[in-house]
mmCIF file with all atom_site columns, C-alpha atoms in Angstrom:
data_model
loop_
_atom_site.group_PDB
_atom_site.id
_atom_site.type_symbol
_atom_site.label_atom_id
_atom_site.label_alt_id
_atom_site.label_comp_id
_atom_site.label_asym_id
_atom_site.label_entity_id
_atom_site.label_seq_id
_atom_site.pdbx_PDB_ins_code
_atom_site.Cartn_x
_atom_site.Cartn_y
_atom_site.Cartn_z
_atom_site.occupancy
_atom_site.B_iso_or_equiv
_atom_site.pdbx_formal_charge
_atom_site.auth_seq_id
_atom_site.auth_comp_id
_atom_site.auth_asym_id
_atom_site.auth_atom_id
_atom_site.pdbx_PDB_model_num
ATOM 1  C CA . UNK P 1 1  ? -53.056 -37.246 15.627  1.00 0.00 ? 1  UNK P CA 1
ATOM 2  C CA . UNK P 1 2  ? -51.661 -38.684 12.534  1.00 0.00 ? 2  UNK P CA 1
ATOM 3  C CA . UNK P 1 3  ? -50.135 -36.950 9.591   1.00 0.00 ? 3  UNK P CA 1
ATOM 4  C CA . UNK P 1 4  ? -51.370 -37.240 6.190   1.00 0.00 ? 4  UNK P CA 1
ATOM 5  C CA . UNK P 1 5  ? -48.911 -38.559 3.666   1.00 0.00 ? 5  UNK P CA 1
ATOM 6  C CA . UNK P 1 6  ? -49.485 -37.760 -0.010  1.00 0.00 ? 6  UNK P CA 1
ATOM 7  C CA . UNK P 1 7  ? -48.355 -39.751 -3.410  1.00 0.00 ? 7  UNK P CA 1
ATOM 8  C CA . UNK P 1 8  ? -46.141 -36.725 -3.772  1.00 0.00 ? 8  UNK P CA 1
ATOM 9  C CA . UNK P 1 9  ? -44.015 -36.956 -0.668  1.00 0.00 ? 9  UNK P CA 1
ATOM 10 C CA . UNK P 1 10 ? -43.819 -40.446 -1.002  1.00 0.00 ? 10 UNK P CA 1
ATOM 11 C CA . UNK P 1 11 ? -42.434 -40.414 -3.913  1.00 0.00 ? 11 UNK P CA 1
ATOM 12 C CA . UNK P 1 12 ? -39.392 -38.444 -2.937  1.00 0.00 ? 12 UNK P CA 1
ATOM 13 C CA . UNK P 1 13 ? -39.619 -40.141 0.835   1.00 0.00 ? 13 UNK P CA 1
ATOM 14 C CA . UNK P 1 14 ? -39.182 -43.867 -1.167  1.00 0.00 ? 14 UNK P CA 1
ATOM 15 C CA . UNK P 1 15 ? -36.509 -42.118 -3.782  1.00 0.00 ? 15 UNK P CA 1
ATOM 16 C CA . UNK P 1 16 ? -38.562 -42.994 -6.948  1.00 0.00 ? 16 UNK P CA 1
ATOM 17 C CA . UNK P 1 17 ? -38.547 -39.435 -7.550  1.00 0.00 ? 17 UNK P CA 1
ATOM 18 C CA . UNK P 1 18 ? -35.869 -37.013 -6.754  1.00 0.00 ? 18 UNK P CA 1
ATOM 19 C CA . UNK P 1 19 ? -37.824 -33.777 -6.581  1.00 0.00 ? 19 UNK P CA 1
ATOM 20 C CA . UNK P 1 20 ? -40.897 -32.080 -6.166  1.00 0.00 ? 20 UNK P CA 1
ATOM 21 C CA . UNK P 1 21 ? -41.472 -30.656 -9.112  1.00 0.00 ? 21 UNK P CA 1
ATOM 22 C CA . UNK P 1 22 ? -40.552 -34.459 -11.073 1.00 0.00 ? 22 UNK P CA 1
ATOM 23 C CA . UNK P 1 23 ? -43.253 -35.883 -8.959  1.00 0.00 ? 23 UNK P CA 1
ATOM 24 C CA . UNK P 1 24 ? -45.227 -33.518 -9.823  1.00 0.00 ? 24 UNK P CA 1
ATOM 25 C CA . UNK P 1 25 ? -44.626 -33.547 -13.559 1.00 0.00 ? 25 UNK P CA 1
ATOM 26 C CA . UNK P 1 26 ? -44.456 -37.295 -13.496 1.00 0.00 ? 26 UNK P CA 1
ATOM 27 C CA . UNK P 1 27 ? -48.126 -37.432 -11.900 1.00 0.00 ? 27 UNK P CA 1
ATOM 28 C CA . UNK P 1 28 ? -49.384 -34.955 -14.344 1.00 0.00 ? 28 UNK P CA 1
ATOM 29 C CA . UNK P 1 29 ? -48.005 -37.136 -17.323 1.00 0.00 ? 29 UNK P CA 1
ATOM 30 C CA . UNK P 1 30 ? -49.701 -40.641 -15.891 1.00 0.00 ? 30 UNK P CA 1
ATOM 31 C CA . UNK P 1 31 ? -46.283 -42.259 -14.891 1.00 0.00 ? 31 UNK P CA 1
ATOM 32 C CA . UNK P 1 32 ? -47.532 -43.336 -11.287 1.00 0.00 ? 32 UNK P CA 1
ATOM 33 C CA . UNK P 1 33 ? -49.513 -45.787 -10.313 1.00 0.00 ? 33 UNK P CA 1
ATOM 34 C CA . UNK P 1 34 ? -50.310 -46.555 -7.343  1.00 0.00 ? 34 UNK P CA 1
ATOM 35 C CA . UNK P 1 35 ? -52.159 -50.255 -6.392  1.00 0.00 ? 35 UNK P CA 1
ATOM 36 C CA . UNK P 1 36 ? -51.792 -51.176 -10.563 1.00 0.00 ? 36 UNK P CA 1
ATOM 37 C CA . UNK P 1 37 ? -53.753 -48.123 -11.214 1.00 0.00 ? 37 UNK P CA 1
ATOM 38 C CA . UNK P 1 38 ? -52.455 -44.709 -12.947 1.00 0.00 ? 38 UNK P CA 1
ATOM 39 C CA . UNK P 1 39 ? -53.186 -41.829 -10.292 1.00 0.00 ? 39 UNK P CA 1
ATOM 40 C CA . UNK P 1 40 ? -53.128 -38.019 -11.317 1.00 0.00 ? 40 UNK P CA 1
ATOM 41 C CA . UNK P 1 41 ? -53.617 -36.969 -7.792  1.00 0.00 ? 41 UNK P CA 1
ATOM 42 C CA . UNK P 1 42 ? -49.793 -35.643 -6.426  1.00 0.00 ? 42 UNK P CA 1
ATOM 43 C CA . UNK P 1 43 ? -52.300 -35.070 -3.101  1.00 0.00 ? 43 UNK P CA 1
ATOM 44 C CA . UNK P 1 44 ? -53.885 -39.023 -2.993  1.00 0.00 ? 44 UNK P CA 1
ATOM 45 C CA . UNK P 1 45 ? -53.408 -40.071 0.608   1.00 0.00 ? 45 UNK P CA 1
ATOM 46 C CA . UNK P 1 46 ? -51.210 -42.911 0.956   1.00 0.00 ? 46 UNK P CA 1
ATOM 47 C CA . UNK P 1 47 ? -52.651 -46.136 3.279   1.00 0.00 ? 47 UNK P CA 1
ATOM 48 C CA . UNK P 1 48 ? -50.654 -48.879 4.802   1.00 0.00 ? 48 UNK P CA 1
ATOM 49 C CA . UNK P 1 49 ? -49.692 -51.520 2.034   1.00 0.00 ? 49 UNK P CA 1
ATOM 50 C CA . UNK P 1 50 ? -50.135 -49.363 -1.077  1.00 0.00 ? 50 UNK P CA 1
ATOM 51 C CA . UNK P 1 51 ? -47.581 -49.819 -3.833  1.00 0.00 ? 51 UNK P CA 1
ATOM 52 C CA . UNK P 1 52 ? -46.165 -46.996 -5.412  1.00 0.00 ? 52 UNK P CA 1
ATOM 53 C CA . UNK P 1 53 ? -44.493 -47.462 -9.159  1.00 0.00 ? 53 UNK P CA 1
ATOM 54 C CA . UNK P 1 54 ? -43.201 -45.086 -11.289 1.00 0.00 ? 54 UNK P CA 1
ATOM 55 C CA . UNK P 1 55 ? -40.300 -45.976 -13.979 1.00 0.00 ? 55 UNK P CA 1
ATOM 56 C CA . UNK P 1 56 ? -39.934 -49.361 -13.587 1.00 0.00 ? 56 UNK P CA 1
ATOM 57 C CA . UNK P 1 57 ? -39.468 -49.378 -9.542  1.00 0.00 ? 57 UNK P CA 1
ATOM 58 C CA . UNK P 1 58 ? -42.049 -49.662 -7.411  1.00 0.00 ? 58 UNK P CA 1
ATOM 59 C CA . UNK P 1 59 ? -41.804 -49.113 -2.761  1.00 0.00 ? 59 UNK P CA 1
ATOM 60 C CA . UNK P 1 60 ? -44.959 -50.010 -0.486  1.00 0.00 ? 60 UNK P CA 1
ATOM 61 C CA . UNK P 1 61 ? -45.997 -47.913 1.911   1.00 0.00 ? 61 UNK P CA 1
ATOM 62 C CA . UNK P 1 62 ? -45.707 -49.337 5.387   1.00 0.00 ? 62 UNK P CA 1
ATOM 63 C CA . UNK P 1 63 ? -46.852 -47.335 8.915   1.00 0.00 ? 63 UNK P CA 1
ATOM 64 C CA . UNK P 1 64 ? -45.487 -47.450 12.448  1.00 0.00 ? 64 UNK P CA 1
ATOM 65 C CA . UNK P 1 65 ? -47.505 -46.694 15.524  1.00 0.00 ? 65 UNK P CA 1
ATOM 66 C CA . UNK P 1 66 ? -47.621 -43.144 16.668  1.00 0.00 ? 66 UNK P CA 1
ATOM 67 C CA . UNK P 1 67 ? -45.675 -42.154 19.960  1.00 0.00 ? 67 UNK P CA 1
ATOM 68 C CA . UNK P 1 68 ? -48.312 -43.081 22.739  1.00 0.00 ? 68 UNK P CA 1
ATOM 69 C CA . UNK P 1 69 ? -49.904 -45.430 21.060  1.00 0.00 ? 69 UNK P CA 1
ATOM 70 C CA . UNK P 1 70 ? -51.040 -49.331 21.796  1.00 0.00 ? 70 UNK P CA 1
ATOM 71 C CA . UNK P 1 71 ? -49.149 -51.590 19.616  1.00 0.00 ? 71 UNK P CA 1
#
């Protein structure tokens, strides 16, 4: 079973954001996009290959295989 990553973790897992709460306020204010496009969701589930960019940086999203599974 695979765990659901959100714009807001990301954002602190990549270090765009250092907090929380500044992902969330930086969601609210339309400073993310994600894919070129501004996202207001802090909850938006992330996908393989999606790029992330808030103030002037930007991290992909890249997945490994799960324990136990085929690669």
């Amino acid at each position: 079973m695979s765990r659901k990553l959100t714009l807001g973790q990301f954002l602190k897992l990549a270090s765009l954001l250092d907090s929380g709460a500044e992902a969330k306020d930086a969601v609210a204010a339309g400073e993310v996009s994600v894919n070129g496009e501004v996202d207001l969701r802090r909850g938006r589930g992330m996908a393989d290959g999606d790029v992330v960019e808030t103030g002037g940086r930007a991290a992909r999203v890249v997945t490994r295989p799960e324990m136990g599974e085929n690669r």
